[in-house]
């Protein structure tokens, strides 16, 4: 029985009581319930939904991410764990450069970042900036796009901390 036939059946109390839907139970039983569908955890965001792209075609910093596919997810080979969908500030770029990671200078396939750029950030560097914010101020901490931040980031940072610096997709 197809969906059109199913939708055209009159579902009245009488039809239910007289078991007119009996043949349907076999069809319904063969459908896999949505609750058994599995999404690979590395493809989930910190909100437990599907990971959203952090950059898109046409963005000045596209493609970002360990795999340069626009997504902030990784694999065991990603030692930096580029899981944070960050919107960088100049204070963060200066902070990162002081620690040996120059994200401002354009080189090779890397576009160079400036204040407001979207980039997949290393979880540990984001956490360092969070810790440093007590003495350097909150501008040192990049804002976070929760929809494009991988669930695996929560192995290192607290969700509450990410939420505190959350930014909407349009910012």
Short mmCIF file of N, CA, C and O in Angstrom, two decimals, residues 5-146:
data_model
loop_
_atom_site.label_atom_id
_atom_site.label_comp_id
_atom_site.label_asym_id
_atom_site.label_seq_id
_atom_site.Cartn_x
_atom_site.Cartn_y
_atom_site.Cartn_z
N UNK A 5 -2.59 5.96 -1.10
CA UNK A 5 -3.71 5.11 -0.69
C UNK A 5 -3.96 5.25 0.81
O UNK A 5 -5.10 5.35 1.25
N UNK A 6 -2.88 5.25 1.58
CA UNK A 6 -3.00 5.37 3.02
C UNK A 6 -3.68 6.68 3.42
O UNK A 6 -4.56 6.70 4.26
N UNK A 7 -3.27 7.77 2.77
CA UNK A 7 -3.85 9.07 3.11
C UNK A 7 -5.30 9.21 2.67
O UNK A 7 -6.04 10.02 3.20
N UNK A 8 -5.72 8.43 1.69
CA UNK A 8 -7.10 8.54 1.22
C UNK A 8 -8.07 7.70 2.03
O UNK A 8 -9.28 7.79 1.85
N UNK A 9 -7.59 6.86 2.93
CA UNK A 9 -8.48 6.04 3.75
C UNK A 9 -9.23 6.90 4.77
O UNK A 9 -8.63 7.75 5.42
N UNK A 10 -10.52 6.69 4.88
CA UNK A 10 -11.26 7.44 5.90
C UNK A 10 -10.97 6.84 7.28
O UNK A 10 -11.24 5.68 7.53
N UNK A 11 -10.35 7.61 8.14
CA UNK A 11 -10.01 7.12 9.47
C UNK A 11 -11.09 7.57 10.45
O UNK A 11 -10.98 8.60 11.09
N UNK A 12 -12.12 6.80 10.53
CA UNK A 12 -13.19 7.09 11.47
C UNK A 12 -13.13 6.06 12.57
O UNK A 12 -12.48 5.03 12.46
N UNK A 13 -13.82 6.34 13.62
CA UNK A 13 -13.87 5.40 14.74
C UNK A 13 -14.44 4.07 14.27
O UNK A 13 -13.95 3.00 14.65
N UNK A 14 -15.41 4.11 13.38
CA UNK A 14 -16.01 2.88 12.87
C UNK A 14 -14.98 2.04 12.12
O UNK A 14 -14.88 0.84 12.32
N UNK A 15 -14.19 2.69 11.26
CA UNK A 15 -13.21 1.93 10.48
C UNK A 15 -12.14 1.33 11.39
O UNK A 15 -11.66 0.23 11.15
N UNK A 16 -11.78 2.05 12.43
CA UNK A 16 -10.80 1.51 13.36
C UNK A 16 -11.36 0.32 14.13
O UNK A 16 -10.67 -0.67 14.35
N UNK A 17 -12.63 0.45 14.53
CA UNK A 17 -13.24 -0.63 15.30
C UNK A 17 -13.51 -1.87 14.46
O UNK A 17 -13.52 -2.98 14.97
N UNK A 18 -13.72 -1.71 13.18
CA UNK A 18 -14.02 -2.87 12.33
C UNK A 18 -12.75 -3.43 11.67
O UNK A 18 -12.83 -4.24 10.76
N UNK A 19 -11.60 -2.97 12.13
CA UNK A 19 -10.32 -3.49 11.66
C UNK A 19 -10.08 -3.32 10.17
O UNK A 19 -9.42 -4.14 9.54
N UNK A 20 -10.61 -2.26 9.59
CA UNK A 20 -10.36 -2.03 8.17
C UNK A 20 -8.90 -1.70 7.91
O UNK A 20 -8.42 -1.80 6.79
N UNK A 21 -8.17 -1.34 8.97
CA UNK A 21 -6.77 -0.99 8.79
C UNK A 21 -5.83 -2.16 9.08
O UNK A 21 -4.63 -2.00 9.07
N UNK A 22 -6.37 -3.33 9.30
CA UNK A 22 -5.56 -4.51 9.61
C UNK A 22 -4.43 -4.73 8.61
O UNK A 22 -3.30 -4.93 9.01
N UNK A 23 -4.67 -4.68 7.28
CA UNK A 23 -3.57 -4.91 6.33
C UNK A 23 -2.46 -3.85 6.44
O UNK A 23 -1.34 -4.10 6.09
N UNK A 24 -2.82 -2.69 6.96
CA UNK A 24 -1.83 -1.64 7.10
C UNK A 24 -0.78 -1.96 8.15
O UNK A 24 0.36 -1.52 8.03
N UNK A 25 -1.13 -2.72 9.16
CA UNK A 25 -0.19 -3.00 10.23
C UNK A 25 1.05 -3.71 9.71
O UNK A 25 2.15 -3.49 10.20
N UNK A 26 0.90 -4.53 8.68
CA UNK A 26 2.07 -5.21 8.10
C UNK A 26 2.96 -4.21 7.39
O UNK A 26 4.18 -4.29 7.46
N UNK A 27 2.37 -3.24 6.70
CA UNK A 27 3.13 -2.22 5.99
C UNK A 27 3.88 -1.34 6.98
O UNK A 27 5.06 -1.07 6.83
N UNK A 28 3.19 -0.91 8.01
CA UNK A 28 3.80 -0.02 9.00
C UNK A 28 4.92 -0.73 9.74
O UNK A 28 5.96 -0.15 10.00
N UNK A 29 4.75 -2.00 10.03
CA UNK A 29 5.77 -2.76 10.75
C UNK A 29 7.07 -2.87 9.94
O UNK A 29 8.15 -3.03 10.50
N UNK A 30 6.98 -2.78 8.63
CA UNK A 30 8.18 -2.92 7.81
C UNK A 30 8.94 -1.61 7.64
O UNK A 30 10.02 -1.59 7.09
N UNK A 31 8.39 -0.51 8.14
CA UNK A 31 9.05 0.79 8.04
C UNK A 31 9.97 0.97 9.24
O UNK A 31 9.58 0.74 10.37
N UNK A 32 11.20 1.40 8.99
CA UNK A 32 12.17 1.60 10.06
C UNK A 32 11.83 2.89 10.82
O UNK A 32 11.76 3.96 10.22
N UNK A 33 11.62 2.81 12.12
CA UNK A 33 11.29 4.01 12.89
C UNK A 33 12.46 5.00 12.90
O UNK A 33 13.62 4.60 12.91
N UNK A 34 12.13 6.28 12.90
CA UNK A 34 13.15 7.33 12.88
C UNK A 34 14.06 7.24 14.09
O UNK A 34 15.23 7.58 14.03
N UNK A 35 13.56 6.76 15.20
CA UNK A 35 14.37 6.69 16.41
C UNK A 35 15.53 5.72 16.29
O UNK A 35 16.46 5.75 17.09
N UNK A 36 15.52 4.85 15.30
CA UNK A 36 16.62 3.90 15.15
C UNK A 36 17.65 4.38 14.12
O UNK A 36 18.65 3.72 13.91
N UNK A 37 17.41 5.53 13.51
CA UNK A 37 18.38 6.06 12.56
C UNK A 37 19.60 6.53 13.33
O UNK A 37 19.50 7.06 14.42
N UNK A 38 20.77 6.36 12.74
CA UNK A 38 22.01 6.71 13.42
C UNK A 38 22.76 7.75 12.60
O UNK A 38 22.97 7.58 11.41
N UNK A 39 23.16 8.82 13.27
CA UNK A 39 24.02 9.82 12.66
C UNK A 39 25.35 9.72 13.38
O UNK A 39 25.41 9.72 14.61
N UNK A 40 26.43 9.63 12.62
CA UNK A 40 27.76 9.54 13.19
C UNK A 40 27.99 10.72 14.14
O UNK A 40 27.71 11.87 13.79
N UNK A 41 28.46 10.45 15.35
CA UNK A 41 28.58 11.50 16.36
C UNK A 41 29.50 12.64 15.91
O UNK A 41 29.32 13.78 16.32
N UNK A 42 30.48 12.35 15.06
CA UNK A 42 31.36 13.42 14.60
C UNK A 42 30.64 14.39 13.68
O UNK A 42 31.14 15.48 13.40
N UNK A 43 29.45 14.03 13.22
CA UNK A 43 28.67 14.89 12.33
C UNK A 43 27.53 15.59 13.07
O UNK A 43 26.64 16.13 12.46
N UNK A 44 27.58 15.56 14.42
CA UNK A 44 26.58 16.25 15.23
C UNK A 44 27.19 17.52 15.82
O UNK A 44 28.39 17.59 16.07
N UNK A 45 26.33 18.50 16.06
CA UNK A 45 26.81 19.72 16.71
C UNK A 45 26.53 19.68 18.21
O UNK A 45 25.93 18.72 18.70
N UNK A 46 26.98 20.69 18.93
CA UNK A 46 26.83 20.71 20.38
C UNK A 46 25.38 20.83 20.83
O UNK A 46 25.07 20.63 22.00
N UNK A 47 24.49 21.12 19.89
CA UNK A 47 23.05 21.17 20.18
C UNK A 47 22.40 19.82 19.89
O UNK A 47 21.19 19.69 19.95
N UNK A 48 23.20 18.83 19.53
CA UNK A 48 22.79 17.46 19.20
C UNK A 48 21.98 17.38 17.91
O UNK A 48 21.23 16.44 17.70
N UNK A 49 22.17 18.36 17.04
CA UNK A 49 21.55 18.33 15.71
C UNK A 49 22.63 18.07 14.68
O UNK A 49 23.81 17.98 15.01
N UNK A 50 22.25 17.99 13.41
CA UNK A 50 23.25 17.79 12.35
C UNK A 50 24.22 18.98 12.30
O UNK A 50 23.80 20.13 12.40
N UNK A 51 25.49 18.69 12.18
CA UNK A 51 26.51 19.73 12.09
C UNK A 51 26.26 20.59 10.86
O UNK A 51 26.05 20.07 9.76
N UNK A 52 26.25 21.90 11.04
CA UNK A 52 26.01 22.85 9.96
C UNK A 52 27.34 23.34 9.39
O UNK A 52 28.33 23.42 10.11
N UNK A 53 27.37 23.70 8.11
CA UNK A 53 28.62 24.24 7.56
C UNK A 53 28.95 25.58 8.24
O UNK A 53 28.06 26.38 8.49
N UNK A 54 30.22 25.79 8.51
CA UNK A 54 30.64 27.04 9.16
C UNK A 54 30.94 28.10 8.11
O UNK A 54 30.75 29.29 8.35
N UNK A 55 31.45 27.67 6.97
CA UNK A 55 31.64 28.59 5.85
C UNK A 55 31.00 27.96 4.62
O UNK A 55 30.83 26.74 4.55
N UNK A 56 30.66 28.82 3.68
CA UNK A 56 30.01 28.36 2.45
C UNK A 56 30.74 28.98 1.25
O UNK A 56 31.49 29.94 1.39
N UNK A 57 30.46 28.41 0.10
CA UNK A 57 31.02 28.94 -1.14
C UNK A 57 30.74 30.44 -1.20
O UNK A 57 29.63 30.88 -0.94
N UNK A 58 31.76 31.22 -1.49
CA UNK A 58 31.60 32.67 -1.56
C UNK A 58 32.07 33.40 -0.32
O UNK A 58 32.37 34.59 -0.36
N UNK A 59 32.15 32.70 0.84
CA UNK A 59 32.70 33.32 2.05
C UNK A 59 34.19 33.56 1.84
O UNK A 59 34.87 32.75 1.20
N UNK A 60 34.72 34.63 2.40
CA UNK A 60 36.14 34.96 2.20
C UNK A 60 37.07 33.92 2.80
O UNK A 60 38.21 33.79 2.36
N UNK A 61 36.62 33.19 3.80
CA UNK A 61 37.48 32.20 4.44
C UNK A 61 37.10 30.76 4.08
O UNK A 61 37.55 29.82 4.71
N UNK A 62 36.28 30.58 3.05
CA UNK A 62 35.88 29.22 2.64
C UNK A 62 36.96 28.62 1.76
O UNK A 62 37.50 29.31 0.91
N UNK A 63 37.27 27.37 1.89
CA UNK A 63 36.71 26.45 2.86
C UNK A 63 37.55 26.39 4.14
O UNK A 63 38.77 26.49 4.08
N UNK A 64 36.90 26.25 5.26
CA UNK A 64 37.57 26.10 6.55
C UNK A 64 37.44 24.65 7.00
O UNK A 64 36.83 23.83 6.33
N UNK A 65 37.98 24.36 8.15
CA UNK A 65 37.90 23.01 8.72
C UNK A 65 39.11 22.16 8.38
O UNK A 65 39.84 22.44 7.43
N UNK A 66 39.34 21.15 9.17
CA UNK A 66 40.48 20.26 8.98
C UNK A 66 40.48 19.65 7.58
O UNK A 66 41.52 19.53 6.94
N UNK A 67 39.30 19.30 7.08
CA UNK A 67 39.19 18.71 5.75
C UNK A 67 38.95 19.74 4.66
O UNK A 67 38.75 19.39 3.50
N UNK A 68 38.94 21.01 5.03
CA UNK A 68 38.68 22.12 4.10
C UNK A 68 37.39 21.89 3.31
O UNK A 68 37.31 22.09 2.11
N UNK A 69 36.35 21.49 4.06
CA UNK A 69 35.04 21.27 3.46
C UNK A 69 33.99 22.23 4.01
O UNK A 69 32.81 22.12 3.70
N UNK A 70 34.43 23.18 4.85
CA UNK A 70 33.50 24.15 5.43
C UNK A 70 32.91 23.72 6.76
O UNK A 70 32.21 24.49 7.40
N UNK A 71 33.23 22.49 7.21
CA UNK A 71 32.68 21.96 8.45
C UNK A 71 33.75 21.86 9.53
O UNK A 71 34.91 21.54 9.23
N UNK A 72 33.34 22.10 10.77
CA UNK A 72 34.27 22.03 11.91
C UNK A 72 34.19 20.66 12.57
O UNK A 72 33.65 20.50 13.66
N UNK A 73 34.71 19.69 11.89
CA UNK A 73 34.77 18.33 12.42
C UNK A 73 36.11 17.76 12.01
O UNK A 73 36.81 18.32 11.19
N UNK A 74 36.50 16.67 12.62
CA UNK A 74 37.82 16.14 12.31
C UNK A 74 37.88 14.63 12.42
O UNK A 74 36.86 13.95 12.44
N UNK A 75 39.09 14.17 12.52
CA UNK A 75 39.37 12.74 12.63
C UNK A 75 40.58 12.61 13.54
O UNK A 75 41.13 13.61 14.00
N UNK A 76 41.00 11.38 13.79
CA UNK A 76 42.16 11.17 14.65
C UNK A 76 43.39 11.91 14.11
O UNK A 76 44.24 12.34 14.88
N UNK A 77 43.49 12.05 12.81
CA UNK A 77 44.63 12.74 12.20
C UNK A 77 44.63 14.24 12.52
O UNK A 77 45.65 14.91 12.37
N UNK A 78 43.52 14.78 12.98
CA UNK A 78 43.40 16.20 13.32
C UNK A 78 43.87 16.42 14.76
O UNK A 78 43.06 16.47 15.68
N UNK A 79 45.17 16.55 14.93
CA UNK A 79 45.74 16.73 16.27
C UNK A 79 45.23 18.01 16.94
O UNK A 79 45.11 18.07 18.16
N UNK A 80 44.91 19.02 16.13
CA UNK A 80 44.43 20.29 16.68
C UNK A 80 42.96 20.29 17.08
O UNK A 80 42.50 21.19 17.75
N UNK A 81 42.23 19.28 16.66
CA UNK A 81 40.80 19.19 16.97
C UNK A 81 40.09 20.51 16.61
O UNK A 81 39.61 21.24 17.47
N UNK A 82 39.99 20.77 15.33
CA UNK A 82 39.37 22.01 14.82
C UNK A 82 37.84 21.91 14.87
O UNK A 82 37.18 21.90 13.85
N UNK A 83 37.29 21.85 16.07
CA UNK A 83 35.87 21.57 16.28
C UNK A 83 35.02 22.81 16.57
O UNK A 83 33.80 22.74 16.56
N UNK A 84 35.64 23.93 16.90
CA UNK A 84 34.90 25.12 17.30
C UNK A 84 34.61 25.99 16.08
O UNK A 84 35.52 26.44 15.40
N UNK A 85 33.33 26.23 15.82
CA UNK A 85 32.92 27.14 14.76
C UNK A 85 33.04 28.56 15.29
O UNK A 85 32.08 29.10 15.85
N UNK A 86 34.22 29.15 15.15
CA UNK A 86 34.49 30.44 15.76
C UNK A 86 34.35 31.63 14.82
O UNK A 86 34.53 31.52 13.61
N UNK A 87 34.01 32.76 15.42
CA UNK A 87 34.04 34.05 14.74
C UNK A 87 35.11 34.83 15.49
O UNK A 87 34.92 35.21 16.65
N UNK A 88 36.26 35.02 14.84
CA UNK A 88 37.43 35.56 15.53
C UNK A 88 37.35 37.06 15.75
O UNK A 88 36.67 37.78 15.02
N UNK A 89 38.05 37.49 16.79
CA UNK A 89 38.20 38.91 17.09
C UNK A 89 39.67 39.27 16.88
O UNK A 89 40.54 38.39 16.89
N UNK A 90 39.97 40.54 16.72
CA UNK A 90 41.36 40.96 16.58
C UNK A 90 42.14 40.59 17.84
O UNK A 90 43.29 40.18 17.77
N UNK A 91 41.50 40.72 19.00
CA UNK A 91 42.16 40.36 20.26
C UNK A 91 42.56 38.88 20.25
O UNK A 91 43.65 38.52 20.72
N UNK A 92 41.69 38.03 19.73
CA UNK A 92 42.02 36.60 19.66
C UNK A 92 43.16 36.36 18.67
O UNK A 92 44.07 35.56 18.95
N UNK A 93 43.12 37.02 17.53
CA UNK A 93 44.18 36.85 16.53
C UNK A 93 45.54 37.26 17.12
O UNK A 93 46.54 36.56 16.91
N UNK A 94 45.58 38.35 17.87
CA UNK A 94 46.81 38.78 18.53
C UNK A 94 47.24 37.76 19.59
O UNK A 94 48.42 37.41 19.68
N UNK A 95 46.28 37.28 20.36
CA UNK A 95 46.53 36.28 21.40
C UNK A 95 47.12 35.01 20.78
O UNK A 95 48.12 34.46 21.27
N UNK A 96 46.54 34.54 19.71
CA UNK A 96 46.99 33.32 19.04
C UNK A 96 48.39 33.52 18.45
O UNK A 96 49.25 32.63 18.55
N UNK A 97 48.63 34.67 17.86
CA UNK A 97 49.95 34.96 17.27
C UNK A 97 51.03 34.97 18.36
O UNK A 97 52.13 34.45 18.16
N UNK A 98 50.69 35.54 19.52
CA UNK A 98 51.63 35.57 20.65
C UNK A 98 51.99 34.16 21.11
O UNK A 98 53.03 33.95 21.72
N UNK A 99 51.14 33.21 20.82
CA UNK A 99 51.38 31.82 21.21
C UNK A 99 51.95 30.98 20.05
O UNK A 99 51.96 29.76 20.10
N UNK A 100 52.36 31.65 18.99
CA UNK A 100 53.03 30.96 17.88
C UNK A 100 52.16 30.54 16.73
O UNK A 100 52.63 29.85 15.82
N UNK A 101 50.88 30.91 16.74
CA UNK A 101 49.99 30.53 15.63
C UNK A 101 49.48 31.80 14.94
O UNK A 101 48.48 32.38 15.36
N UNK A 102 50.17 32.20 13.89
CA UNK A 102 49.82 33.41 13.14
C UNK A 102 48.66 33.10 12.19
O UNK A 102 48.84 32.46 11.17
N UNK A 103 47.49 33.56 12.56
CA UNK A 103 46.30 33.35 11.74
C UNK A 103 45.98 34.55 10.85
O UNK A 103 45.00 34.53 10.11
N UNK A 104 46.82 35.57 10.92
CA UNK A 104 46.57 36.80 10.17
C UNK A 104 47.25 36.79 8.80
O UNK A 104 46.68 37.23 7.81
N UNK A 105 48.46 36.27 8.75
CA UNK A 105 49.25 36.31 7.52
C UNK A 105 48.74 35.30 6.49
O UNK A 105 48.62 34.11 6.78
N UNK A 106 48.49 35.81 5.30
CA UNK A 106 48.04 34.97 4.18
C UNK A 106 49.24 34.16 3.67
O UNK A 106 50.32 34.70 3.47
N UNK A 107 49.05 32.85 3.47
CA UNK A 107 50.13 32.01 2.93
C UNK A 107 49.54 30.75 2.33
O UNK A 107 48.56 30.20 2.86
N UNK A 108 50.12 30.29 1.23
CA UNK A 108 49.64 29.08 0.57
C UNK A 108 48.15 29.14 0.32
O UNK A 108 47.65 30.12 -0.21
N UNK A 109 47.43 28.10 0.72
CA UNK A 109 45.98 28.07 0.56
C UNK A 109 45.23 28.73 1.71
O UNK A 109 44.01 28.73 1.76
N UNK A 110 45.98 29.29 2.66
CA UNK A 110 45.37 29.93 3.83
C UNK A 110 45.10 31.40 3.54
O UNK A 110 46.01 32.14 3.16
N UNK A 111 43.86 31.86 3.72
CA UNK A 111 43.50 33.22 3.33
C UNK A 111 43.98 34.32 4.25
O UNK A 111 44.01 35.49 3.88
N UNK A 112 44.37 33.98 5.47
CA UNK A 112 44.67 35.01 6.47
C UNK A 112 43.35 35.52 7.04
O UNK A 112 42.40 35.74 6.29
N UNK A 113 43.29 35.67 8.34
CA UNK A 113 42.03 36.07 8.99
C UNK A 113 42.10 37.49 9.50
O UNK A 113 43.17 38.03 9.75
N UNK A 114 40.92 38.09 9.65
CA UNK A 114 40.80 39.41 10.26
C UNK A 114 39.58 39.38 11.19
O UNK A 114 38.81 38.42 11.18
N UNK A 115 39.44 40.41 11.95
CA UNK A 115 38.33 40.53 12.89
C UNK A 115 37.00 40.21 12.19
O UNK A 115 36.71 40.75 11.12
N UNK A 116 36.22 39.29 12.76
CA UNK A 116 34.91 38.95 12.21
C UNK A 116 34.90 37.74 11.28
O UNK A 116 33.83 37.29 10.89
N UNK A 117 36.07 37.22 10.93
CA UNK A 117 36.12 36.04 10.04
C UNK A 117 35.62 34.79 10.76
O UNK A 117 35.80 34.62 11.97
N UNK A 118 35.00 33.92 9.99
CA UNK A 118 34.54 32.62 10.49
C UNK A 118 35.63 31.60 10.18
O UNK A 118 36.08 31.50 9.05
N UNK A 119 36.03 30.82 11.20
CA UNK A 119 37.09 29.84 11.02
C UNK A 119 36.92 28.71 12.03
O UNK A 119 36.50 28.95 13.15
N UNK A 120 37.22 27.50 11.63
CA UNK A 120 37.18 26.36 12.56
C UNK A 120 38.43 26.42 13.43
O UNK A 120 39.55 26.34 12.92
N UNK A 121 38.22 26.57 14.71
CA UNK A 121 39.31 26.77 15.65
C UNK A 121 39.62 25.51 16.46
O UNK A 121 38.73 24.70 16.72
N UNK A 122 40.87 25.42 16.88
CA UNK A 122 41.28 24.31 17.75
C UNK A 122 40.61 24.49 19.12
O UNK A 122 40.59 25.59 19.67
N UNK A 123 40.09 23.41 19.63
CA UNK A 123 39.38 23.47 20.91
C UNK A 123 40.29 23.97 22.02
O UNK A 123 39.89 24.83 22.82
N UNK A 124 41.51 23.47 22.07
CA UNK A 124 42.43 23.88 23.14
C UNK A 124 42.75 25.36 23.08
O UNK A 124 42.85 26.02 24.11
N UNK A 125 42.94 25.91 21.87
CA UNK A 125 43.25 27.34 21.74
C UNK A 125 42.06 28.18 22.20
O UNK A 125 42.21 29.20 22.87
N UNK A 126 40.83 27.73 21.83
CA UNK A 126 39.64 28.46 22.28
C UNK A 126 39.56 28.44 23.80
O UNK A 126 39.28 29.46 24.45
N UNK A 127 39.86 27.28 24.39
CA UNK A 127 39.83 27.14 25.85
C UNK A 127 40.90 28.02 26.50
O UNK A 127 40.65 28.65 27.53
N UNK A 128 42.08 28.09 25.90
CA UNK A 128 43.14 28.98 26.41
C UNK A 128 42.66 30.43 26.42
O UNK A 128 42.90 31.16 27.38
N UNK A 129 42.01 30.83 25.34
CA UNK A 129 41.50 32.20 25.25
C UNK A 129 40.43 32.44 26.32
O UNK A 129 40.39 33.51 26.94
N UNK A 130 39.60 31.45 26.55
CA UNK A 130 38.58 31.56 27.60
C UNK A 130 39.24 31.78 28.95
O UNK A 130 38.84 32.67 29.71
N UNK A 131 40.26 30.99 29.26
CA UNK A 131 40.96 31.11 30.54
C UNK A 131 41.66 32.48 30.65
O UNK A 131 41.67 33.09 31.71
N UNK A 132 42.22 32.94 29.53
CA UNK A 132 42.93 34.22 29.52
C UNK A 132 41.98 35.42 29.61
O UNK A 132 42.41 36.53 29.95
N UNK A 133 40.70 35.20 29.32
CA UNK A 133 39.75 36.31 29.31
C UNK A 133 39.61 36.96 30.68
O UNK A 133 39.24 38.14 30.77
N UNK A 134 39.94 36.24 31.73
CA UNK A 134 39.87 36.82 33.08
C UNK A 134 40.84 37.99 33.23
O UNK A 134 40.54 38.96 33.90
N UNK A 135 42.00 37.91 32.57
CA UNK A 135 42.96 38.99 32.66
C UNK A 135 43.01 39.88 31.42
O UNK A 135 43.39 41.05 31.52
N UNK A 136 42.58 39.34 30.25
CA UNK A 136 42.68 40.10 29.01
C UNK A 136 41.34 40.66 28.52
O UNK A 136 41.31 41.45 27.58
N UNK A 137 40.26 40.23 29.13
CA UNK A 137 38.94 40.69 28.71
C UNK A 137 38.26 39.70 27.77
O UNK A 137 38.92 38.88 27.13
N UNK A 138 36.95 39.79 27.68
CA UNK A 138 36.16 38.84 26.90
C UNK A 138 36.38 38.92 25.39
O UNK A 138 36.10 37.97 24.67
N UNK A 139 36.91 40.04 24.89
CA UNK A 139 37.14 40.15 23.43
C UNK A 139 38.20 39.18 22.93
O UNK A 139 38.30 38.95 21.74
N UNK A 140 38.97 38.60 23.84
CA UNK A 140 39.99 37.64 23.42
C UNK A 140 39.36 36.29 23.06
O UNK A 140 39.97 35.49 22.36
N UNK A 141 38.12 36.07 23.50
CA UNK A 141 37.43 34.79 23.24
C UNK A 141 36.60 34.92 21.96
O UNK A 141 35.69 35.74 21.89
N UNK A 142 36.88 34.07 20.96
CA UNK A 142 36.07 34.11 19.74
C UNK A 142 34.62 33.74 20.03
O UNK A 142 34.34 32.90 20.90
N UNK A 143 33.70 34.36 19.33
CA UNK A 143 32.30 33.99 19.43
C UNK A 143 32.14 32.61 18.80
O UNK A 143 32.97 32.18 18.00
N UNK A 144 31.06 31.92 19.15
CA UNK A 144 30.88 30.54 18.72
C UNK A 144 29.54 30.34 18.02
O UNK A 144 28.49 30.72 18.55
N UNK A 145 29.58 29.75 16.84
CA UNK A 145 28.37 29.33 16.14
C UNK A 145 28.09 27.90 16.61
O UNK A 145 28.79 26.96 16.22
N UNK A 146 27.11 27.75 17.50
CA UNK A 146 26.83 26.45 18.10
C UNK A 146 26.40 25.41 17.07
O UNK A 146 26.71 24.23 17.22
#
